[in-house]
Amino acid sequence: MSVMDKYVPITHTQDERRVVPVPASAGLGQLPSLELFEGLPASLGLPEIGVYTPWATRTGDMTWEPGSESPNTNIMVWGLTDQQVNLAQEVGFGNPLPFVVIMTEQPLTNGTIDAMWGGTAYAPYETQAIFRQDDAKPVPTIRFLHWGERIDMANAPQHLRPLEAAAQSQNGQLSFAAQIEARESTQRDFPALPFDDALTAQLALTPRAPVPGLPASQQAPYPQQIEVIAEAPSQRSAAMPILVGIGSAVLTYWIVTRKDKR
């Protein structure tokens, strides 16, 4: 039995709530303790990380399901520590946080996600690809939000692994996240480039972050596309600005054409 099954519904509906500290897919907007958790960032002084919009949801190791281009909710993210997770349970009169999140800059396989949450008081629930609302680039940088659901503590290991250690194992940030009204928090248009294309381009241009504690010889190599080597001016280096300009023009033309078709 999940700890979620132990909460008792109340009369409020999720549509009436301005801040919902659970993923939209959970459908848990009627939990009584959520009213207590809504004020948690202020009461614990959690640092704001930013407002994000869901772009896609992971369905497999290499597959994603794009979300709505007009989402009803965005996601507000705050920094969180293990100590604050424990304090939140005191604020909730013994009710633990139903969900916490770990945000990473790189996508993770399902096996890696399972291992990341392993030994903690939370189990993997869902992974969303998100982008910041204040990211002004035509194609915003994709981040990955891994939701962890509180497990039934009767089935918990005797010695719990710290959540911050779980996050650091994948160079991630332990966080508290909540749904907020999109119409009150949306600053930018939804990206015109399809998610799969944006993700492919980002992975090709972004170096893989080193894993803490792993020997340099075992780290994944950086993509060759972004390797910078000092060399004397040559015909190749002189041509690079032209190639970059052509690539940018093609991308801009593609985006404008897609918008016109709409």
GROMACS .gro file of C-alpha atoms in nm:
model
  262
    1MET     CA    1   0.000   0.000   0.000
    2SER     CA    2   0.130   0.344  -0.092
    3VAL     CA    3   0.130   0.618   0.168
    4MET     CA    4  -0.100   0.804  -0.071
    5ASP     CA    5  -0.381   0.561   0.011
    6LYS     CA    6  -0.375   0.670   0.375
    7TYR     CA    7  -0.476   1.031   0.316
    8VAL     CA    8  -0.843   1.122   0.370
    9PRO     CA    9  -1.019   1.338   0.106
   10ILE     CA   10  -1.181   1.669   0.195
   11THR     CA   11  -1.433   1.887   0.014
   12HIS     CA   12  -1.197   2.111  -0.183
   13THR     CA   13  -1.133   2.019  -0.546
   14GLN     CA   14  -0.801   2.048  -0.722
   15ASP     CA   15  -0.941   2.317  -0.954
   16GLU     CA   16  -1.003   2.539  -0.651
   17ARG     CA   17  -0.644   2.519  -0.531
   18ARG     CA   18  -0.383   2.774  -0.634
   19VAL     CA   19  -0.082   2.563  -0.526
   20VAL     CA   20  -0.083   2.182  -0.544
   21PRO     CA   21   0.238   2.011  -0.426
   22VAL     CA   22   0.186   1.693  -0.633
   23PRO     CA   23   0.225   1.611  -1.006
   24ALA     CA   24  -0.082   1.667  -1.219
   25SER     CA   25  -0.107   1.296  -1.300
   26ALA     CA   26  -0.144   1.202  -0.933
   27GLY     CA   27  -0.495   1.343  -0.897
   28LEU     CA   28  -0.440   1.406  -0.527
   29GLY     CA   29  -0.572   1.761  -0.506
   30GLN     CA   30  -0.808   1.673  -0.218
   31LEU     CA   31  -0.556   1.557   0.042
   32PRO     CA   32  -0.621   1.742   0.369
   33SER     CA   33  -0.255   1.795   0.450
   34LEU     CA   34  -0.196   1.966   0.116
   35GLU     CA   35  -0.339   2.285   0.265
   36LEU     CA   36  -0.058   2.274   0.519
   37PHE     CA   37   0.205   2.202   0.257
   38GLU     CA   38   0.088   2.491   0.035
   39GLY     CA   39   0.249   2.737   0.277
   40LEU     CA   40   0.558   2.524   0.329
   41PRO     CA   41   0.801   2.725   0.111
   42ALA     CA   42   0.729   3.041   0.309
   43SER     CA   43   0.723   2.875   0.652
   44LEU     CA   44   1.054   2.695   0.594
   45GLY     CA   45   1.213   2.973   0.389
   46LEU     CA   46   1.276   2.751   0.086
   47PRO     CA   47   1.480   2.925  -0.187
   48GLU     CA   48   1.298   2.968  -0.518
   49ILE     CA   49   1.457   2.795  -0.815
   50GLY     CA   50   1.210   2.899  -1.084
   51VAL     CA   51   0.882   2.849  -1.268
   52TYR     CA   52   0.884   2.569  -1.524
   53THR     CA   53   0.642   2.435  -1.784
   54PRO     CA   54   0.599   2.063  -1.857
   55TRP     CA   55   0.703   1.982  -2.214
   56ALA     CA   56   0.690   1.601  -2.219
   57THR     CA   57   0.654   1.298  -1.992
   58ARG     CA   58   0.885   0.996  -2.007
   59THR     CA   59   0.719   0.675  -2.127
   60GLY     CA   60   1.035   0.464  -2.167
   61ASP     CA   61   1.412   0.485  -2.164
   62MET     CA   62   1.417   0.661  -2.501
   63THR     CA   63   1.054   0.763  -2.551
   64TRP     CA   64   0.858   1.068  -2.443
   65GLU     CA   65   0.495   1.178  -2.470
   66PRO     CA   66   0.471   1.553  -2.550
   67GLY     CA   67   0.227   1.746  -2.335
   68SER     CA   68  -0.028   2.011  -2.421
   69GLU     CA   69   0.096   2.327  -2.587
   70SER     CA   70  -0.149   2.516  -2.365
   71PRO     CA   71  -0.102   2.356  -2.022
   72ASN     CA   72  -0.338   2.453  -1.741
   73THR     CA   73  -0.059   2.451  -1.484
   74ASN     CA   74   0.309   2.532  -1.458
   75ILE     CA   75   0.544   2.397  -1.192
   76MET     CA   76   0.706   2.613  -0.926
   77VAL     CA   77   1.028   2.464  -0.788
   78TRP     CA   78   1.205   2.544  -0.459
   79GLY     CA   79   1.531   2.411  -0.315
   80LEU     CA   80   1.497   2.147  -0.041
   81THR     CA   81   1.717   1.962   0.210
   82ASP     CA   82   1.673   1.642   0.410
   83GLN     CA   83   1.634   1.847   0.724
   84GLN     CA   84   1.353   2.046   0.568
   85VAL     CA   85   1.181   1.725   0.454
   86ASN     CA   86   1.172   1.619   0.820
   87LEU     CA   87   1.052   1.962   0.931
   88ALA     CA   88   0.774   1.948   0.670
   89GLN     CA   89   0.639   1.635   0.838
   90GLU     CA   90   0.619   1.826   1.164
   91VAL     CA   91   0.435   2.111   0.988
   92GLY     CA   92   0.197   1.852   0.843
   93PHE     CA   93   0.120   1.711   1.190
   94GLY     CA   94   0.289   1.383   1.111
   95ASN     CA   95   0.188   1.368   0.742
   96PRO     CA   96   0.503   1.335   0.528
   97LEU     CA   97   0.549   1.524   0.203
   98PRO     CA   98   0.359   1.314  -0.051
   99PHE     CA   99   0.613   1.396  -0.323
  100VAL     CA  100   0.960   1.544  -0.360
  101VAL     CA  101   1.152   1.596  -0.684
  102ILE     CA  102   1.508   1.570  -0.808
  103MET     CA  103   1.590   1.796  -1.102
  104THR     CA  104   1.874   1.701  -1.336
  105GLU     CA  105   2.029   1.856  -1.645
  106GLN     CA  106   2.057   1.519  -1.819
  107PRO     CA  107   1.788   1.258  -1.896
  108LEU     CA  108   1.828   0.933  -1.703
  109THR     CA  109   1.733   0.578  -1.794
  110ASN     CA  110   1.461   0.406  -1.595
  111GLY     CA  111   1.722   0.185  -1.431
  112THR     CA  112   1.928   0.485  -1.325
  113ILE     CA  113   1.617   0.655  -1.185
  114ASP     CA  114   1.530   0.344  -0.984
  115ALA     CA  115   1.883   0.330  -0.845
  116MET     CA  116   1.879   0.701  -0.764
  117TRP     CA  117   1.571   0.669  -0.542
  118GLY     CA  118   1.679   0.332  -0.403
  119GLY     CA  119   1.713   0.315  -0.025
  120THR     CA  120   1.533   0.646   0.033
  121ALA     CA  121   1.186   0.711   0.174
  122TYR     CA  122   1.062   0.780  -0.180
  123ALA     CA  123   1.006   0.568  -0.490
  124PRO     CA  124   1.017   0.675  -0.856
  125TYR     CA  125   0.680   0.801  -0.974
  126GLU     CA  126   0.718   1.006  -1.294
  127THR     CA  127   0.974   1.200  -1.496
  128GLN     CA  128   0.886   1.519  -1.683
  129ALA     CA  129   1.091   1.723  -1.929
  130ILE     CA  130   1.046   2.091  -1.844
  131PHE     CA  131   1.167   2.438  -1.946
  132ARG     CA  132   1.197   2.762  -1.751
  133GLN     CA  133   0.939   3.030  -1.813
  134ASP     CA  134   1.205   3.301  -1.811
  135ASP     CA  135   1.420   3.121  -2.070
  136ALA     CA  136   1.402   3.366  -2.362
  137LYS     CA  137   1.569   3.140  -2.620
  138PRO     CA  138   1.341   3.031  -2.910
  139VAL     CA  139   1.419   2.673  -2.811
  140PRO     CA  140   1.457   2.672  -2.430
  141THR     CA  141   1.695   2.449  -2.240
  142ILE     CA  142   1.532   2.124  -2.128
  143ARG     CA  143   1.562   2.012  -1.768
  144PHE     CA  144   1.435   1.686  -1.619
  145LEU     CA  145   1.210   1.668  -1.315
  146HIS     CA  146   1.200   1.328  -1.143
  147TRP     CA  147   0.905   1.296  -0.903
  148GLY     CA  148   0.949   1.068  -0.603
  149GLU     CA  149   0.643   0.933  -0.418
  150ARG     CA  150   0.658   0.868  -0.045
  151ILE     CA  151   0.663   0.494   0.026
  152ASP     CA  152   0.483   0.308   0.302
  153MET     CA  153   0.736   0.331   0.584
  154ALA     CA  154   0.641  -0.020   0.697
  155ASN     CA  155   0.830  -0.135   0.388
  156ALA     CA  156   1.118   0.110   0.425
  157PRO     CA  157   1.476  -0.007   0.476
  158GLN     CA  158   1.611   0.008   0.830
  159HIS     CA  159   1.864   0.278   0.741
  160LEU     CA  160   1.726   0.537   0.500
  161ARG     CA  161   1.955   0.688   0.241
  162PRO     CA  162   1.957   1.070   0.249
  163LEU     CA  163   1.765   1.232  -0.036
  164GLU     CA  164   2.039   1.488  -0.092
  165ALA     CA  165   2.286   1.203  -0.148
  166ALA     CA  166   2.045   1.049  -0.399
  167ALA     CA  167   2.025   1.378  -0.588
  168GLN     CA  168   2.402   1.433  -0.582
  169SER     CA  169   2.459   1.085  -0.726
  170GLN     CA  170   2.320   1.221  -1.054
  171ASN     CA  171   2.438   1.581  -1.017
  172GLY     CA  172   2.078   1.676  -0.939
  173GLN     CA  173   1.900   1.920  -0.710
  174LEU     CA  174   1.661   1.794  -0.440
  175SER     CA  175   1.353   2.014  -0.459
  176PHE     CA  176   0.996   2.080  -0.351
  177ALA     CA  177   0.760   2.133  -0.645
  178ALA     CA  178   0.398   2.238  -0.683
  179GLN     CA  179   0.149   2.303  -0.961
  180ILE     CA  180   0.053   2.667  -1.005
  181GLU     CA  181  -0.194   2.838  -1.237
  182ALA     CA  182  -0.050   2.869  -1.589
  183ARG     CA  183  -0.248   3.181  -1.674
  184GLU     CA  184  -0.088   3.362  -1.380
  185SER     CA  185   0.268   3.237  -1.430
  186THR     CA  186   0.323   3.206  -1.806
  187GLN     CA  187   0.570   3.455  -1.953
  188ARG     CA  188   0.669   3.304  -2.286
  189ASP     CA  189   0.521   3.119  -2.583
  190PHE     CA  190   0.536   2.742  -2.600
  191PRO     CA  191   0.838   2.625  -2.808
  192ALA     CA  192   0.764   2.586  -3.176
  193LEU     CA  193   1.023   2.312  -3.228
  194PRO     CA  194   0.889   1.960  -3.157
  195PHE     CA  195   1.016   1.818  -2.827
  196ASP     CA  196   1.196   1.519  -2.981
  197ASP     CA  197   1.392   1.748  -3.215
  198ALA     CA  198   1.479   1.987  -2.933
  199LEU     CA  199   1.597   1.704  -2.710
  200THR     CA  200   1.809   1.548  -2.985
  201ALA     CA  201   1.974   1.882  -3.057
  202GLN     CA  202   2.041   1.952  -2.690
  203LEU     CA  203   2.195   1.611  -2.627
  204ALA     CA  204   2.421   1.656  -2.929
  205LEU     CA  205   2.550   1.992  -2.807
  206THR     CA  206   2.563   1.944  -2.429
  207PRO     CA  207   2.851   1.763  -2.256
  208ARG     CA  208   2.754   1.490  -2.015
  209ALA     CA  209   2.810   1.605  -1.654
  210PRO     CA  210   3.068   1.402  -1.461
  211VAL     CA  211   2.933   1.161  -1.200
  212PRO     CA  212   3.073   1.237  -0.852
  213GLY     CA  213   3.322   0.977  -0.731
  214LEU     CA  214   3.361   0.805  -1.068
  215PRO     CA  215   3.721   0.784  -1.198
  216ALA     CA  216   3.796   1.009  -1.495
  217SER     CA  217   3.875   0.704  -1.707
  218GLN     CA  218   3.518   0.579  -1.662
  219GLN     CA  219   3.341   0.908  -1.731
  220ALA     CA  220   3.143   0.933  -2.052
  221PRO     CA  221   3.336   1.133  -2.314
  222TYR     CA  222   3.213   1.478  -2.411
  223PRO     CA  223   3.041   1.494  -2.751
  224GLN     CA  224   3.290   1.563  -3.026
  225GLN     CA  225   3.065   1.840  -3.164
  226ILE     CA  226   3.152   2.081  -2.883
  227GLU     CA  227   3.521   2.002  -2.844
  228VAL     CA  228   3.727   2.320  -2.870
  229ILE     CA  229   4.094   2.288  -2.967
  230ALA     CA  230   4.324   2.588  -3.000
  231GLU     CA  231   4.476   2.595  -3.347
  232ALA     CA  232   4.615   2.835  -3.598
  233PRO     CA  233   4.367   3.009  -3.832
  234SER     CA  234   4.282   2.790  -4.126
  235GLN     CA  235   4.036   2.755  -4.407
  236ARG     CA  236   3.831   2.522  -4.182
  237SER     CA  237   3.810   2.775  -3.896
  238ALA     CA  238   3.722   3.056  -4.136
  239ALA     CA  239   3.430   2.854  -4.268
  240MET     CA  240   3.282   2.782  -3.926
  241PRO     CA  241   3.096   3.116  -3.886
  242ILE     CA  242   2.936   3.059  -4.227
  243LEU     CA  243   2.819   2.709  -4.130
  244VAL     CA  244   2.682   2.833  -3.798
  245GLY     CA  245   2.497   3.115  -3.976
  246ILE     CA  246   2.342   2.873  -4.223
  247GLY     CA  247   2.232   2.642  -3.942
  248SER     CA  248   2.071   2.931  -3.752
  249ALA     CA  249   1.892   3.052  -4.065
  250VAL     CA  250   1.753   2.705  -4.136
  251LEU     CA  251   1.627   2.667  -3.779
  252THR     CA  252   1.465   3.014  -3.785
  253TYR     CA  253   1.299   2.940  -4.121
  254TRP     CA  254   1.166   2.607  -3.988
  255ILE     CA  255   1.016   2.770  -3.678
  256VAL     CA  256   0.853   3.056  -3.873
  257THR     CA  257   0.715   2.815  -4.134
  258ARG     CA  258   0.564   2.590  -3.866
  259LYS     CA  259   0.400   2.888  -3.696
  260ASP     CA  260   0.253   3.002  -4.032
  261LYS     CA  261   0.105   2.658  -4.092
  262ARG     CA  262  -0.076   2.686  -3.762
   0.00000   0.00000   0.00000
